[in-house]
GROMACS .gro file of C-alpha atoms in nm:
model
  167
    1MET     CA    1  -0.181   0.051  -5.584
    2ARG     CA    2   0.096   0.278  -5.704
    3ARG     CA    3   0.117   0.440  -5.357
    4ILE     CA    4   0.157   0.099  -5.194
    5ILE     CA    5   0.441   0.006  -5.429
    6ILE     CA    6   0.616   0.340  -5.368
    7ALA     CA    7   0.573   0.304  -4.991
    8ALA     CA    8   0.710  -0.053  -5.003
    9CYS     CA    9   1.011   0.062  -5.206
   10MET     CA   10   1.080   0.345  -4.961
   11PHE     CA   11   1.055   0.101  -4.668
   12MET     CA   12   1.289  -0.152  -4.828
   13THR     CA   13   1.553   0.108  -4.911
   14SER     CA   14   1.547   0.237  -4.552
   15LEU     CA   15   1.637  -0.105  -4.408
   16PRO     CA   16   1.995  -0.187  -4.317
   17SER     CA   17   2.186  -0.383  -4.580
   18ALA     CA   18   2.180  -0.699  -4.369
   19TRP     CA   19   1.907  -0.816  -4.136
   20PRO     CA   20   2.020  -0.824  -3.774
   21ALA     CA   21   2.117  -1.166  -3.647
   22ASP     CA   22   1.876  -1.352  -3.420
   23LEU     CA   23   2.118  -1.394  -3.132
   24ASP     CA   24   1.893  -1.630  -2.935
   25ALA     CA   25   1.847  -1.851  -3.241
   26ASN     CA   26   2.225  -1.858  -3.291
   27LYS     CA   27   2.279  -1.965  -2.930
   28GLN     CA   28   2.010  -2.231  -2.963
   29LEU     CA   29   2.170  -2.362  -3.283
   30TYR     CA   30   2.498  -2.414  -3.096
   31ARG     CA   31   2.323  -2.567  -2.793
   32GLY     CA   32   2.132  -2.806  -3.022
   33PHE     CA   33   2.451  -2.916  -3.193
   34ILE     CA   34   2.629  -2.983  -2.862
   35GLU     CA   35   2.331  -3.171  -2.720
   36ASP     CA   36   2.260  -3.383  -3.026
   37ALA     CA   37   2.610  -3.452  -3.157
   38TRP     CA   38   2.797  -3.488  -2.829
   39ASN     CA   39   2.559  -3.559  -2.541
   40LYS     CA   40   2.320  -3.777  -2.743
   41LYS     CA   41   2.618  -3.925  -2.930
   42ASP     CA   42   2.474  -3.869  -3.277
   43PRO     CA   43   2.741  -3.797  -3.543
   44SER     CA   44   2.463  -3.754  -3.803
   45ALA     CA   45   2.371  -3.430  -3.621
   46VAL     CA   46   2.654  -3.281  -3.825
   47ASP     CA   47   2.425  -3.294  -4.131
   48ARG     CA   48   2.153  -3.098  -3.947
   49TYR     CA   49   2.368  -2.828  -3.789
   50LEU     CA   50   2.678  -2.768  -4.004
   51ALA     CA   51   2.697  -2.594  -4.341
   52LEU     CA   52   2.787  -2.809  -4.641
   53ASP     CA   53   3.107  -2.608  -4.687
   54PHE     CA   54   3.194  -2.611  -4.315
   55ILE     CA   55   3.544  -2.478  -4.243
   56GLU     CA   56   3.747  -2.620  -3.951
   57HIS     CA   57   4.037  -2.403  -3.832
   58ASN     CA   58   4.173  -2.646  -3.571
   59PRO     CA   59   4.472  -2.811  -3.745
   60ASN     CA   60   4.436  -3.119  -3.522
   61LEU     CA   61   4.088  -3.198  -3.655
   62PRO     CA   62   4.004  -3.342  -3.997
   63PRO     CA   63   3.837  -3.094  -4.235
   64GLY     CA   64   3.476  -3.063  -4.345
   65LEU     CA   65   3.159  -3.248  -4.254
   66ALA     CA   66   3.310  -3.593  -4.300
   67GLY     CA   67   3.600  -3.494  -4.078
   68ARG     CA   68   3.368  -3.370  -3.802
   69LYS     CA   69   3.165  -3.693  -3.815
   70GLN     CA   70   3.486  -3.898  -3.802
   71PHE     CA   71   3.612  -3.697  -3.504
   72ILE     CA   72   3.286  -3.735  -3.310
   73ALA     CA   73   3.277  -4.110  -3.379
   74SER     CA   74   3.640  -4.154  -3.266
   75VAL     CA   75   3.576  -3.966  -2.941
   76MET     CA   76   3.261  -4.171  -2.874
   77ALA     CA   77   3.455  -4.495  -2.936
   78GLY     CA   78   3.707  -4.390  -2.673
   79PHE     CA   79   3.468  -4.236  -2.420
   80SER     CA   80   3.123  -4.391  -2.388
   81ASP     CA   81   3.022  -4.138  -2.120
   82TYR     CA   82   3.165  -3.828  -2.293
   83ARG     CA   83   2.966  -3.514  -2.208
   84ALA     CA   84   2.976  -3.146  -2.285
   85GLU     CA   85   2.847  -2.886  -2.043
   86ILE     CA   86   2.809  -2.536  -2.178
   87GLN     CA   87   2.919  -2.309  -1.896
   88GLU     CA   88   2.879  -1.979  -2.075
   89ILE     CA   89   2.757  -1.874  -2.418
   90ILE     CA   90   2.772  -1.536  -2.589
   91ALA     CA   91   2.633  -1.434  -2.928
   92GLU     CA   92   2.725  -1.126  -3.130
   93GLY     CA   93   2.630  -1.073  -3.492
   94ASP     CA   94   2.694  -1.399  -3.679
   95ARG     CA   95   2.922  -1.540  -3.406
   96VAL     CA   96   2.866  -1.765  -3.107
   97VAL     CA   97   3.133  -1.815  -2.844
   98ALA     CA   98   3.100  -2.075  -2.569
   99ARG     CA   99   3.306  -2.193  -2.276
  100VAL     CA  100   3.252  -2.568  -2.249
  101LEU     CA  101   3.353  -2.827  -1.989
  102TRP     CA  102   3.415  -3.174  -2.137
  103THR     CA  103   3.423  -3.488  -1.923
  104GLY     CA  104   3.446  -3.861  -1.984
  105THR     CA  105   3.616  -4.188  -1.900
  106GLN     CA  106   3.850  -4.342  -2.154
  107ASP     CA  107   3.696  -4.688  -2.174
  108GLY     CA  108   3.791  -4.751  -2.538
  109PRO     CA  109   4.078  -4.680  -2.778
  110PHE     CA  110   4.159  -4.315  -2.844
  111LEU     CA  111   4.447  -4.150  -3.032
  112GLY     CA  112   4.597  -4.493  -3.094
  113ARG     CA  113   4.607  -4.575  -2.724
  114PRO     CA  114   4.411  -4.854  -2.557
  115ALA     CA  115   4.152  -4.783  -2.289
  116THR     CA  116   4.304  -4.650  -1.966
  117GLY     CA  117   3.994  -4.617  -1.750
  118ASN     CA  118   4.115  -4.265  -1.670
  119LYS     CA  119   3.871  -3.978  -1.636
  120VAL     CA  120   3.926  -3.663  -1.840
  121ARG     CA  121   3.802  -3.316  -1.753
  122PHE     CA  122   3.907  -3.016  -1.960
  123SER     CA  123   3.771  -2.693  -2.102
  124THR     CA  124   3.747  -2.534  -2.443
  125ALA     CA  125   3.648  -2.198  -2.581
  126ASP     CA  126   3.458  -2.261  -2.905
  127PHE     CA  127   3.401  -1.992  -3.166
  128PHE     CA  128   3.152  -2.052  -3.448
  129ARG     CA  129   3.044  -1.833  -3.737
  130ILE     CA  130   2.684  -1.888  -3.843
  131GLU     CA  131   2.559  -1.856  -4.197
  132ASN     CA  132   2.205  -1.927  -4.320
  133GLY     CA  133   2.106  -2.096  -3.993
  134ARG     CA  134   2.404  -2.336  -3.994
  135LEU     CA  135   2.738  -2.353  -3.816
  136ALA     CA  136   2.971  -2.254  -4.099
  137GLU     CA  137   3.315  -2.205  -3.946
  138HIS     CA  138   3.490  -2.314  -3.625
  139TRP     CA  139   3.788  -2.203  -3.421
  140ASP     CA  140   3.872  -2.320  -3.069
  141VAL     CA  141   4.113  -2.291  -2.782
  142VAL     CA  142   4.160  -2.617  -2.592
  143ASP     CA  143   4.303  -2.657  -2.242
  144SER     CA  144   4.473  -2.982  -2.349
  145LEU     CA  145   4.713  -3.033  -2.059
  146PRO     CA  146   4.455  -3.190  -1.819
  147ARG     CA  147   4.340  -3.423  -2.099
  148ALA     CA  148   4.697  -3.517  -2.195
  149ILE     CA  149   4.785  -3.593  -1.830
  150ALA     CA  150   4.470  -3.805  -1.782
  151LEU     CA  151   4.544  -4.004  -2.097
  152GLY     CA  152   4.906  -4.060  -1.993
  153LEU     CA  153   5.042  -3.862  -2.287
  154VAL     CA  154   5.248  -3.639  -2.057
  155PRO     CA  155   5.350  -3.685  -1.693
  156ALA     CA  156   5.161  -3.501  -1.423
  157PRO     CA  157   5.348  -3.197  -1.293
  158ARG     CA  158   5.529  -3.235  -0.961
  159PRO     CA  159   5.403  -3.030  -0.669
  160ALA     CA  160   5.622  -2.726  -0.599
  161GLY     CA  161   5.934  -2.815  -0.402
  162GLN     CA  162   5.914  -3.190  -0.471
  163PRO     CA  163   6.234  -3.333  -0.625
  164PRO     CA  164   6.209  -3.538  -0.944
  165LYS     CA  165   6.183  -3.916  -0.908
  166SER     CA  166   6.503  -4.102  -0.979
  167PRO     CA  167   6.491  -4.386  -1.234
   0.00000   0.00000   0.00000
């Protein structure tokens, strides 16, 4: 028995200080969150996928779990056909990075504006840190110009060489 205990102690001390991340599980966690929260339109998915002390680094989004649920609900109210398509996903250590294409038709109020019927199509790069099998922290880069043009928040750019319209 003593030999078994000594062998177990030697084995445990030879292991790295942190277990290696399960990169496939991390990717699947992100995919599950996107599918359930966004494509199945289930804001309660936040409770299943995000850490209780979730940190949001996008200053345009409300903080924490309640903020993420509120954001998802507001997008779904404005876009009944909103969809996310993961175009590429990479995992390294405790991080998942994904390039995502978002599409939808603004058929409800969004950002204080009434429905326009306009279609949006834009991309993001999402960065998540994973802790204890949950999405714990989020950063993103959003290609907001196509979305802003579609929603009428900014005018569409003029083709090169075309003079501005006179009032």
